[in-house]
Amino acid sequence: MAYLSLQQVSVAYQKTNILEQFNLEIQEGELVSLLGPSGCGKTTTLRLIAGFLHAHEGAVTLQDQDYTNVPVNKRNFGFVFQNYALFPHMSVFDNVAFGLRQRKESKSAIKTKVLDMLDLVGLKGFENRFPSELSGGQSQRVAIARALVIEPDLLLFDEPLSNLDANLRVNMRLEIRRIQQELGITAVYVSHDQEECFSISDQVAIMNKGNIEQLSNPADIYHYPKTSFIADFIGFKNFITFDRKEKQTEGTTYYKADTAFVVADHPGSTGREGMMGAIRPEDITFHTRENAAHTNSLSGTIHTVIFLGRSYQYEVRTSLGNFTVNEEMFAPLQPGTEVALTFPPDKWVIVEKTEVTTHAG
Amino acid sequence: MRNIWKYILILPGLAGLLLFMVIPLTGTIASTFWENGRFTVNGYLEYMQDPYFLNILWVTLRTSLITTLVCSILGFPTAYFISKTQPRVKMLLLLLSIFPLLTSPVVRSFSWMVILGESGLLNNLLTFLGIAGPLDLLYTQSAVTIGLIHLFLPLSIITLVGVMDNISEDVTQAAESLGARRSTIFWQILLPLSIPGLLTGSILVFVGSFTAYTTPALLGGRERVISTFLYQNAMTLNDWQLASIVATIMIVVSFTVIGLMNWAADKIAVKGGKLSG
């Protein structure tokens, strides 16, 4: 039985359903991320779990207990806000002690716990500072300490790092992961940053329009996205809807017009029925010499070139539409150059067709 | 060079203040210490021993403090409600709450006379319902207090809405998620964070009601407050010396009370009670 479970939950905001018949199960001790573009319902899901929002249908249970109508202040969940939400008129110590004081713990117990927790988040000696005297990173550490010190049954993060600068973000996510594992706490983490989610989570749930399109470990999602929406979201820029396919002894050959593409069997995507193939820009290889007659190959003309830093991004026009290709090169090829594109069989992923924003083929 | 221009910009305002406030005020205050070419504090001593004047001072102080308190208590929940509404509704509610400020105090006081008079709306209603006979409401300090509350409540509300708009909902939700009950959230989060607005509002309301003239003059009947007493001295008795002394006492009392309010606000909102950051 799952530790936390949402069963057939529907949440509406101003008469529009944001979540409809939504299900989610989280095991004890796991850190699960909800990842998706803005408006996908990830924050709604988190606020529902926290109790700030209520479901008009369905049930929320934690350790088999019904939490659907338990008020926020009786839940014992820690919540870390995007903008820290520290109490500006209280010292760091009082901020962290706030939850313990609501629990009527003794003064000496509060003092020990608060100081231990500040030590854990690396803020020893900061107890008498005020929030206005802290940097963004320090503020978020206080917010985390404040949520952790009550020994919550569940720890909820609402885009906790999005107000921090890039370097600090990387450090803080390592810290969050370390603390979460050290305390063995179950956590739900919301973000729109895929690298952040992939790096700290046991499981990632990719959300789109109020649904979870895929819930797996980060590597599976990265390599074998289940739907075209997910593939697009995590950087597959090229999609082809094939006409027909033929099962081979090893892999499957898919056809689009007269061109054949061999797609290798992946352990992570066996049994997928769809006819849509997706491939990342950096996985397509590039030849200037004309040899496009082969399987898995297509000739085309470079249309545009963009410098990305590590590589150049080319927009290549072919008979099957435009393809986006990233190549590491010292000097870029000029628009108008004839090229041959090669699509390695093990880089293709067959995906289920859902809403995609960019489309080729 | 650019800095100089910045200072030049404040010159007109500064000149206006100097010409129309600092100079006459200094003159007024100085004149109270001067009698027949000699320095004296006799004027003040006389007042301080005059039970009639002390009573007026006390009544005025009491009325304005009650007004301030009631405005804060009534204004707080109203402002909280307004600050939580959608921007459009908020604009409308704010407009409605400052509406009393847009009508003249004279008109408003007359309206209260109609309501509070011996055969006024309120007394008629009370008699009709058999709750009480005609009450002596008009021309009492209660009438003055009611009129002043009506006059100054908008100031309380506007300043509080300004402050409460800056209290992020996340902060109260954070408290809630940490196990705080509604009462705790009010006393430990909302109230301390609203102190700056409460203070500004209270100062405005207090100074306004302490120096109000029209409302006490129309609704207070023969009962004097300090501003009507001052008017009487200056205009009816033509004793400018005494009027100046009363004015000086008013200034001193106002500043003392404002100082006390500031001190109390500092005590309640512990250090760092700034809203930003």
XYZ file of C-alpha atoms in Angstrom:
638
model
C 0.000 0.000 0.000
C 1.262 3.417 -0.913
C 2.267 5.867 1.806
C 0.430 8.801 0.253
C -2.304 8.264 -2.246
C -4.675 10.486 -4.189
C -7.640 8.534 -5.532
C -9.930 9.826 -8.261
C -9.462 13.377 -7.039
C -11.118 16.344 -8.757
C -10.293 19.935 -7.927
C -11.991 22.940 -9.464
C -11.009 26.568 -9.383
C -13.716 29.058 -10.291
C -15.792 26.297 -11.862
C -12.997 25.026 -14.133
C -11.708 21.584 -13.299
C -7.959 21.693 -12.873
C -7.651 18.118 -11.765
C -10.150 15.534 -12.859
C -10.227 11.958 -11.577
C -6.588 12.358 -10.669
C -4.536 9.514 -9.177
C -1.105 9.525 -7.567
C 0.672 7.071 -5.292
C 3.870 7.766 -3.421
C 5.904 5.242 -1.431
C 7.385 5.952 1.968
C 10.800 7.649 1.964
C 10.606 8.625 -1.701
C 11.126 12.026 -3.202
C 8.651 12.416 -6.037
C 8.725 15.416 -8.355
C 5.798 16.841 -10.213
C 7.195 18.323 -13.393
C 5.423 20.150 -16.155
C 4.863 23.497 -17.854
C 2.945 26.231 -16.052
C -0.738 25.527 -15.898
C -0.319 21.739 -15.945
C -1.803 21.357 -12.463
C 1.364 20.511 -10.538
C 1.017 23.315 -7.999
C -2.676 22.548 -7.613
C -1.787 18.939 -6.823
C 0.743 20.052 -4.222
C -1.636 22.525 -2.582
C -4.285 19.834 -2.529
C -1.929 17.485 -0.699
C -1.032 20.303 1.700
C -4.699 20.976 2.378
C -4.769 24.557 1.057
C -7.190 23.317 -1.591
C -9.940 20.791 -1.226
C -11.130 18.096 -3.576
C -14.811 18.070 -4.422
C -14.428 14.447 -5.447
C -12.128 11.634 -4.484
C -9.956 10.963 -1.473
C -6.502 11.731 -0.142
C -5.018 9.181 2.223
C -1.782 9.043 4.162
C -0.802 5.762 5.765
C -4.337 4.506 5.106
C -5.884 7.376 7.038
C -8.362 9.627 5.307
C -6.882 13.127 4.989
C -9.401 14.496 2.504
C -11.007 16.899 4.957
C -8.291 17.285 7.577
C -7.551 21.019 7.998
C -4.074 22.288 7.102
C -3.070 22.985 10.677
C -3.833 19.439 11.772
C -1.878 17.699 9.018
C 1.699 17.872 10.241
C 3.073 18.428 6.747
C 6.023 20.715 6.118
C 5.573 23.172 3.245
C 8.429 25.056 1.603
C 7.274 28.049 -0.431
C 8.753 29.481 -3.580
C 9.200 32.904 -1.982
C 10.318 31.396 1.378
C 7.344 32.947 3.263
C 9.415 33.578 6.379
C 7.803 35.581 9.166
C 9.517 38.942 8.618
C 9.003 40.122 12.197
C 10.607 37.071 13.808
C 14.234 36.079 14.196
C 15.561 32.973 12.469
C 15.256 31.132 15.781
C 11.617 32.172 16.261
C 10.802 31.306 12.671
C 12.089 27.781 13.097
C 10.619 27.462 16.589
C 7.144 28.560 15.447
C 5.857 25.075 14.619
C 7.250 23.561 17.809
C 5.577 26.274 19.899
C 2.231 25.398 18.306
C 2.899 21.850 19.492
C 3.440 23.122 23.049
C 6.865 21.600 23.385
C 9.038 22.538 26.342
C 11.395 25.498 26.061
C 14.495 23.380 26.391
C 13.295 20.846 23.803
C 12.516 23.676 21.378
C 15.943 25.165 21.863
C 17.764 21.883 21.237
C 15.683 20.977 18.197
C 15.917 24.417 16.589
C 19.672 24.647 17.033
C 20.173 21.097 15.750
C 18.056 21.834 12.712
C 19.875 25.093 11.941
C 23.085 23.110 12.175
C 21.727 20.543 9.710
C 20.850 23.176 7.115
C 24.194 24.903 7.612
C 22.993 28.014 9.420
C 24.717 27.612 12.753
C 25.075 31.002 14.443
C 22.298 32.652 12.424
C 19.577 32.267 15.057
C 19.371 35.934 15.978
C 19.290 37.293 12.450
C 16.111 38.559 10.901
C 14.802 37.492 7.472
C 15.621 40.915 6.014
C 19.276 40.258 6.860
C 19.486 36.961 4.953
C 20.365 36.159 1.345
C 17.964 34.168 -0.820
C 19.807 30.908 -0.234
C 19.939 31.447 3.529
C 16.239 32.340 3.586
C 15.365 29.122 1.813
C 17.488 27.149 4.289
C 15.543 28.728 7.138
C 12.289 27.855 5.374
C 13.454 24.256 4.990
C 14.567 24.081 8.627
C 11.221 25.506 9.720
C 9.344 22.862 7.753
C 11.616 20.014 8.879
C 11.837 20.758 12.594
C 8.235 19.681 13.212
C 9.229 16.190 11.993
C 6.556 16.281 9.296
C 4.889 13.166 7.920
C 5.341 14.663 4.492
C 7.519 17.443 3.134
C 6.157 19.557 0.286
C 8.239 21.836 -1.920
C 6.679 24.418 -4.224
C 9.411 25.446 -6.692
C 11.736 26.191 -3.784
C 14.758 27.103 -5.880
C 13.276 29.191 -8.653
C 14.108 32.490 -6.950
C 17.782 31.594 -6.548
C 20.575 32.124 -9.046
C 21.859 29.213 -11.125
C 24.934 28.177 -9.101
C 23.132 28.341 -5.794
C 20.295 26.310 -7.257
C 22.622 23.413 -8.017
C 24.086 23.484 -4.498
C 20.726 23.773 -2.822
C 19.211 20.848 -4.663
C 22.084 18.650 -3.537
C 21.453 19.886 -0.005
C 17.745 19.177 -0.207
C 18.422 15.671 -1.492
C 21.009 15.042 1.237
C 18.713 16.213 4.036
C 15.723 14.319 2.662
C 17.710 11.082 2.495
C 19.407 11.653 5.846
C 16.040 12.012 7.563
C 14.315 9.413 5.393
C 11.430 11.787 4.865
C 8.791 11.378 2.153
C 8.673 14.437 -0.077
C 6.751 15.868 -2.997
C 8.619 18.409 -5.067
C 7.145 20.710 -7.672
C 9.278 22.344 -10.331
C 9.257 23.324 -13.968
C 13.010 22.762 -14.233
C 13.616 19.258 -15.593
C 17.279 19.051 -14.671
C 16.396 19.959 -11.089
C 13.687 17.299 -10.930
C 15.792 14.606 -12.560
C 18.735 15.225 -10.263
C 16.973 14.992 -6.920
C 14.025 12.638 -7.441
C 13.394 8.947 -6.989
C 10.363 9.258 -9.212
C 9.272 11.995 -11.586
C 5.673 12.548 -12.594
C 5.333 14.505 -15.818
C 2.086 16.418 -15.815
C 0.118 17.851 -18.707
C -3.327 19.443 -18.552
C -4.135 18.019 -15.145
C -2.965 14.492 -15.916
C 0.157 12.535 -15.140
C 1.446 11.355 -18.502
C 4.281 9.331 -17.053
C 5.490 8.438 -13.563
C 8.860 6.684 -13.583
C 12.402 7.092 -12.426
C 14.257 10.004 -14.027
C 16.460 7.904 -16.326
C 13.480 6.082 -17.806
C 11.724 9.332 -18.558
C 14.845 10.827 -20.047
C 15.539 7.880 -22.324
C 12.063 6.500 -22.974
C 9.447 9.211 -22.820
C 6.059 7.659 -23.176
C 4.248 10.410 -25.035
C 5.115 13.027 -27.601
C 4.304 15.749 -25.047
C 6.912 14.413 -22.633
C 9.417 13.859 -25.420
C 8.955 17.439 -26.554
C 9.179 18.719 -22.977
C 12.498 16.976 -22.298
C 14.175 18.023 -25.516
C 13.173 15.690 -28.323
C 12.696 18.203 -31.084
C 12.071 15.869 -34.014
C 8.934 13.836 -34.525
C 7.811 11.668 -37.433
C 4.456 9.984 -37.812
C 5.296 6.795 -39.701
C 3.052 5.218 -42.315
C 3.661 1.541 -41.603
C 6.013 -0.792 -39.776
C 7.554 -4.237 -40.102
C 8.767 -6.267 -37.140
C 12.275 -7.594 -37.670
C 14.186 -10.143 -35.634
C 16.023 -7.270 -34.040
C 14.155 -4.025 -33.911
C 11.358 -2.788 -36.110
C 11.499 -1.038 -39.448
C 9.211 1.956 -39.756
C 8.409 3.585 -43.081
C 7.631 7.135 -43.951
C 7.019 7.555 -47.672
C 9.885 5.560 -49.231
C 12.363 6.076 -46.434
C 12.935 3.228 -43.976
C 14.043 3.759 -40.383
C 15.184 0.900 -38.205
C 14.247 1.428 -34.560
C 16.071 -0.767 -32.037
C 14.197 -2.597 -29.272
C 14.609 -0.771 -25.965
C 14.020 -2.498 -22.660
C 12.368 0.681 -21.487
C 9.847 0.983 -24.295
C 8.982 -2.558 -25.343
C 5.480 -3.203 -26.561
C 4.777 0.375 -27.552
C 2.208 0.358 -30.287
C 2.289 3.946 -31.571
C 3.438 5.058 -34.985
C 5.221 8.196 -33.885
C 8.974 8.320 -33.583
C 10.952 10.933 -31.693
C 14.647 11.749 -31.724
C 16.800 14.401 -30.043
C 18.657 17.035 -32.091
C 22.013 15.891 -30.670
C 21.365 12.234 -31.603
C 21.051 12.834 -35.334
C 24.388 12.681 -37.082
C 25.481 14.694 -39.966
C 27.458 14.078 -43.163
C 28.306 16.556 -45.839
C 28.951 13.810 -48.390
C 25.992 12.665 -50.369
C 25.062 9.086 -49.339
C 21.392 9.253 -48.491
C 20.315 6.073 -50.210
C 20.746 3.996 -47.066
C 18.200 3.050 -44.485
C 18.034 5.471 -41.533
C 19.326 8.260 -43.671
C 17.862 11.305 -45.308
C 19.319 14.065 -47.437
C 18.470 17.671 -46.975
C 19.563 21.293 -47.147
C 20.658 23.464 -44.250
C 18.174 26.258 -43.794
C 19.277 28.125 -40.672
C 22.206 27.978 -38.255
C 22.132 29.059 -34.598
C 25.172 29.117 -32.311
C 24.337 27.420 -28.984
C 27.769 27.623 -27.355
C 28.755 23.974 -27.180
C 27.322 23.215 -30.568
C 25.586 24.663 -33.554
C 21.914 24.054 -34.132
C 20.839 23.510 -37.710
C 17.405 23.568 -39.202
C 17.578 21.055 -42.066
C 14.910 20.849 -44.776
C 14.248 17.343 -46.099
C 11.583 15.603 -48.094
C 10.015 14.516 -44.792
C 9.922 18.000 -43.325
C 12.292 20.049 -41.166
C 14.676 18.472 -38.670
C 16.550 20.156 -35.854
C 20.074 18.866 -35.514
C 22.773 19.839 -33.009
C 26.374 19.271 -34.030
C 29.580 20.118 -32.221
C 31.733 21.810 -34.832
C 34.489 24.326 -34.834
C 33.129 26.279 -37.777
C 29.503 26.120 -38.826
C 28.241 24.930 -42.192
C 26.567 27.619 -44.237
C 22.846 27.689 -45.084
C 22.284 26.069 -48.463
C 24.793 23.248 -47.870
C 23.576 19.819 -48.895
C 23.867 17.307 -46.055
C 22.905 13.740 -45.216
C 21.280 13.031 -41.865
C 21.707 9.685 -40.156
C 19.310 8.457 -37.470
C 20.927 5.796 -35.223
C 18.405 2.956 -34.570
C 19.017 2.977 -30.800
C 18.250 6.694 -30.538
C 14.718 6.516 -31.851
C 11.924 6.319 -29.296
C 8.400 5.320 -30.201
C 5.949 7.593 -28.391
C 2.232 7.846 -27.976
C 0.860 10.892 -29.736
C -0.324 13.656 -27.364
C -0.235 17.409 -27.646
C 3.099 18.672 -28.960
C 4.108 22.211 -29.687
C 6.915 21.713 -32.187
C 6.396 19.290 -34.959
C 8.372 17.988 -37.909
C 7.427 15.273 -40.344
C 25.982 69.206 -10.434
C 23.055 66.852 -10.706
C 22.851 66.640 -6.942
C 22.385 70.382 -6.704
C 19.426 70.199 -9.057
C 17.894 67.555 -6.858
C 17.998 69.933 -3.907
C 16.656 72.813 -5.938
C 13.544 70.742 -6.544
C 12.629 70.797 -2.852
C 13.109 74.555 -2.538
C 9.526 75.621 -3.392
C 8.080 73.223 -0.859
C 10.623 74.242 1.713
C 9.939 77.927 1.152
C 6.198 77.366 1.458
C 6.606 75.466 4.700
C 8.943 78.095 6.111
C 6.716 81.000 5.153
C 3.351 79.544 6.091
C 4.182 77.141 8.889
C 7.536 77.481 10.608
C 7.534 81.288 10.913
C 3.927 81.769 12.096
C 4.159 78.762 14.386
C 7.383 79.980 15.965
C 5.791 83.413 16.311
C 2.712 81.962 17.975
C 4.699 79.810 20.366
C 7.137 82.621 21.158
C 4.335 85.041 21.855
C 2.993 82.809 24.609
C 6.167 83.307 26.633
C 6.137 87.074 26.266
C 4.052 89.462 28.309
C 4.614 93.213 28.563
C 8.126 92.770 27.163
C 9.159 90.148 29.727
C 9.668 86.395 29.523
C 6.992 84.536 31.471
C 5.352 81.113 31.887
C 2.467 82.509 33.871
C -0.030 81.907 31.083
C 0.699 78.193 31.178
C 0.676 78.017 34.938
C -2.749 79.666 35.036
C -4.146 77.182 32.544
C -2.682 74.233 34.336
C -4.478 75.268 37.487
C -7.781 76.018 35.819
C -10.172 73.063 36.373
C -12.455 74.278 33.565
C -9.641 74.154 31.032
C -8.213 70.889 32.369
C -11.645 69.315 31.998
C -11.869 70.455 28.371
C -8.408 69.081 27.696
C -9.304 65.762 29.317
C -12.632 65.458 27.469
C -10.961 66.196 24.128
C -8.189 63.727 24.797
C -10.638 61.049 25.856
C -12.905 61.582 22.854
C -10.023 61.429 20.398
C -8.472 58.374 22.015
C -11.822 56.535 21.986
C -12.281 57.557 18.340
C -8.800 56.283 17.492
C -9.388 52.974 19.261
C -12.809 52.379 17.731
C -11.535 53.299 14.241
C -8.683 50.801 14.603
C -10.972 48.046 15.866
C -13.596 48.645 13.177
C -11.023 49.333 10.493
C -8.913 46.212 11.042
C -11.388 43.489 9.978
C -12.797 45.714 7.231
C -9.343 46.359 5.840
C -8.471 42.665 6.093
C -11.590 41.754 4.162
C -10.903 44.378 1.497
C -7.259 43.326 1.099
C -8.346 39.744 0.378
C -10.756 40.611 -2.447
C -10.059 40.568 -6.179
C -8.463 43.766 -7.568
C -11.701 44.979 -9.183
C -13.848 44.465 -6.105
C -11.060 45.973 -4.032
C -11.117 49.193 -6.045
C -14.864 49.433 -5.597
C -14.751 48.754 -1.859
C -11.936 51.247 -1.345
C -13.891 53.840 -3.255
C -16.930 53.167 -1.093
C -14.931 53.392 2.101
C -13.390 56.742 1.233
C -16.755 58.065 0.114
C -17.432 59.821 3.463
C -14.232 61.809 2.916
C -15.705 63.280 -0.229
C -18.609 65.013 1.498
C -18.180 68.106 3.636
C -17.936 67.632 7.435
C -20.716 70.175 7.813
C -23.130 68.135 5.699
C -22.150 64.985 7.514
C -22.620 66.553 10.930
C -26.061 67.817 9.929
C -26.967 64.303 8.812
C -26.018 63.013 12.226
C -28.151 65.735 13.803
C -31.098 64.370 11.851
C -30.363 60.866 13.040
C -29.437 61.579 16.657
C -31.811 64.477 17.470
C -34.495 64.274 20.159
C -37.152 63.449 17.558
C -34.574 62.058 15.166
C -34.474 58.771 13.314
C -32.791 56.766 16.052
C -34.981 58.031 18.904
C -38.141 57.504 16.863
C -37.091 53.969 16.162
C -36.244 53.263 19.809
C -39.555 54.692 21.023
C -41.492 52.880 18.333
C -39.946 49.567 19.286
C -40.494 50.381 22.957
C -36.851 49.810 23.840
C -36.219 53.195 25.392
C -37.749 56.632 25.556
C -36.173 59.575 23.774
C -32.481 59.593 24.736
C -30.289 62.648 25.042
C -27.896 61.745 22.249
C -27.335 64.927 20.341
C -25.093 67.587 21.871
C -23.152 65.084 23.967
C -19.615 63.772 23.653
C -21.116 60.474 22.453
C -22.567 62.297 19.446
C -19.190 63.925 18.835
C -17.442 60.553 19.073
C -19.896 58.964 16.638
C -19.432 61.848 14.199
C -15.653 61.653 14.460
C -15.581 57.888 13.970
C -17.680 58.306 10.864
C -15.347 61.027 9.683
C -12.054 59.223 10.269
C -12.777 55.522 9.787
C -11.809 55.795 6.089
C -8.305 56.930 7.046
C -7.921 53.893 9.269
C -9.142 51.550 6.561
C -7.007 52.970 3.760
C -3.762 52.895 5.715
C -4.466 49.347 6.949
C -5.359 48.044 3.485
C -2.054 49.461 2.256
C -0.124 47.460 4.817
C -2.187 44.291 4.602
C -1.781 44.179 0.824
C 1.895 43.642 1.518
C 1.381 40.678 3.817
C 1.772 37.713 1.499
C -0.825 35.001 1.780
C 2.035 32.515 1.795
C 3.109 33.840 5.184
C -0.228 33.089 6.809
C -0.407 29.764 4.989
C 3.080 28.929 6.231
C 1.884 29.546 9.785
C -1.165 27.405 9.127
C 0.930 24.546 7.746
C 3.079 24.683 10.873
C -0.005 24.004 12.967
C -1.148 27.507 13.954
C -4.830 28.073 14.692
C -6.678 31.068 13.275
C -6.400 33.009 16.530
C -2.653 32.377 16.668
C -2.260 33.537 13.081
C -4.124 36.725 13.961
C -2.198 37.549 17.134
C 1.251 36.396 16.088
C 1.354 37.090 12.362
C -1.330 39.451 11.068
C -1.454 41.898 13.948
C 2.304 42.421 14.376
C 2.756 42.777 10.616
C -0.070 45.340 10.491
C 1.409 47.531 13.231
C 2.948 50.063 10.824
C -0.443 50.661 9.194
C -2.201 50.655 12.517
C 0.258 53.264 13.772
C -0.001 55.556 10.745
C -3.779 55.275 10.772
C -3.981 55.932 14.497
C -1.813 59.008 14.262
C -3.925 60.422 11.447
C -7.173 59.653 13.272
C -5.931 60.951 16.605
C -4.548 64.219 15.297
C -7.660 64.669 13.181
C -10.096 64.166 16.018
C -8.003 66.030 18.579
C -8.008 69.129 16.411
C -11.459 68.662 14.802
C -13.607 71.764 14.910
C -16.741 71.368 12.802
C -17.955 68.066 14.201
C -17.663 68.984 17.914
C -19.026 72.457 17.219
C -22.162 71.079 15.542
C -22.731 67.861 17.455
C -21.279 68.783 20.849
C -23.704 71.562 21.713
C -22.517 73.605 24.653
C -19.879 71.077 25.618
C -16.504 72.455 24.635
C -13.537 70.662 23.175
C -10.155 72.246 22.928
C -10.531 73.536 19.381
C -13.912 75.159 20.016
C -12.469 76.629 23.228
C -9.572 78.043 21.243
C -11.968 79.553 18.715
C -13.991 81.092 21.498
C -10.876 82.685 23.018
C -9.656 84.065 19.749
C -12.864 85.151 18.068
C -15.390 85.866 20.811
C -13.126 87.027 23.626
C -10.499 88.391 21.243
C -7.763 87.122 23.572
C -5.063 86.043 21.130
C -2.519 85.553 23.872
C -4.655 82.918 25.578
C -5.614 81.342 22.224
C -1.931 80.986 21.364
C -1.264 79.261 24.657
C -4.099 76.815 23.965
C -2.698 76.199 20.462
C 0.747 75.507 21.870
C -0.693 73.093 24.428
C -2.531 71.304 21.600
C 0.702 70.900 19.647
C 2.572 69.592 22.676
C -0.185 67.124 23.579
C -0.423 65.886 19.970
C 3.290 65.271 19.742
C 3.369 63.555 23.135
C 0.582 61.157 22.171
C 2.172 60.435 18.767
C 5.461 59.748 20.547
C 3.722 57.373 22.961
C 2.019 55.556 20.065
C 5.353 55.143 18.283
C 6.933 53.818 21.431
C 4.098 51.356 22.011
C 4.225 50.185 18.382
C 7.956 49.568 18.749
C 7.273 47.477 21.849
C 4.623 45.328 20.159
C 6.316 44.782 16.824
C 9.688 43.337 17.769
C 12.803 44.305 15.893
C 12.861 43.573 12.187
C 9.150 44.133 11.794
C 9.766 45.599 8.403
C 7.503 44.456 5.665
C 10.063 44.184 2.946
C 12.673 41.479 2.756
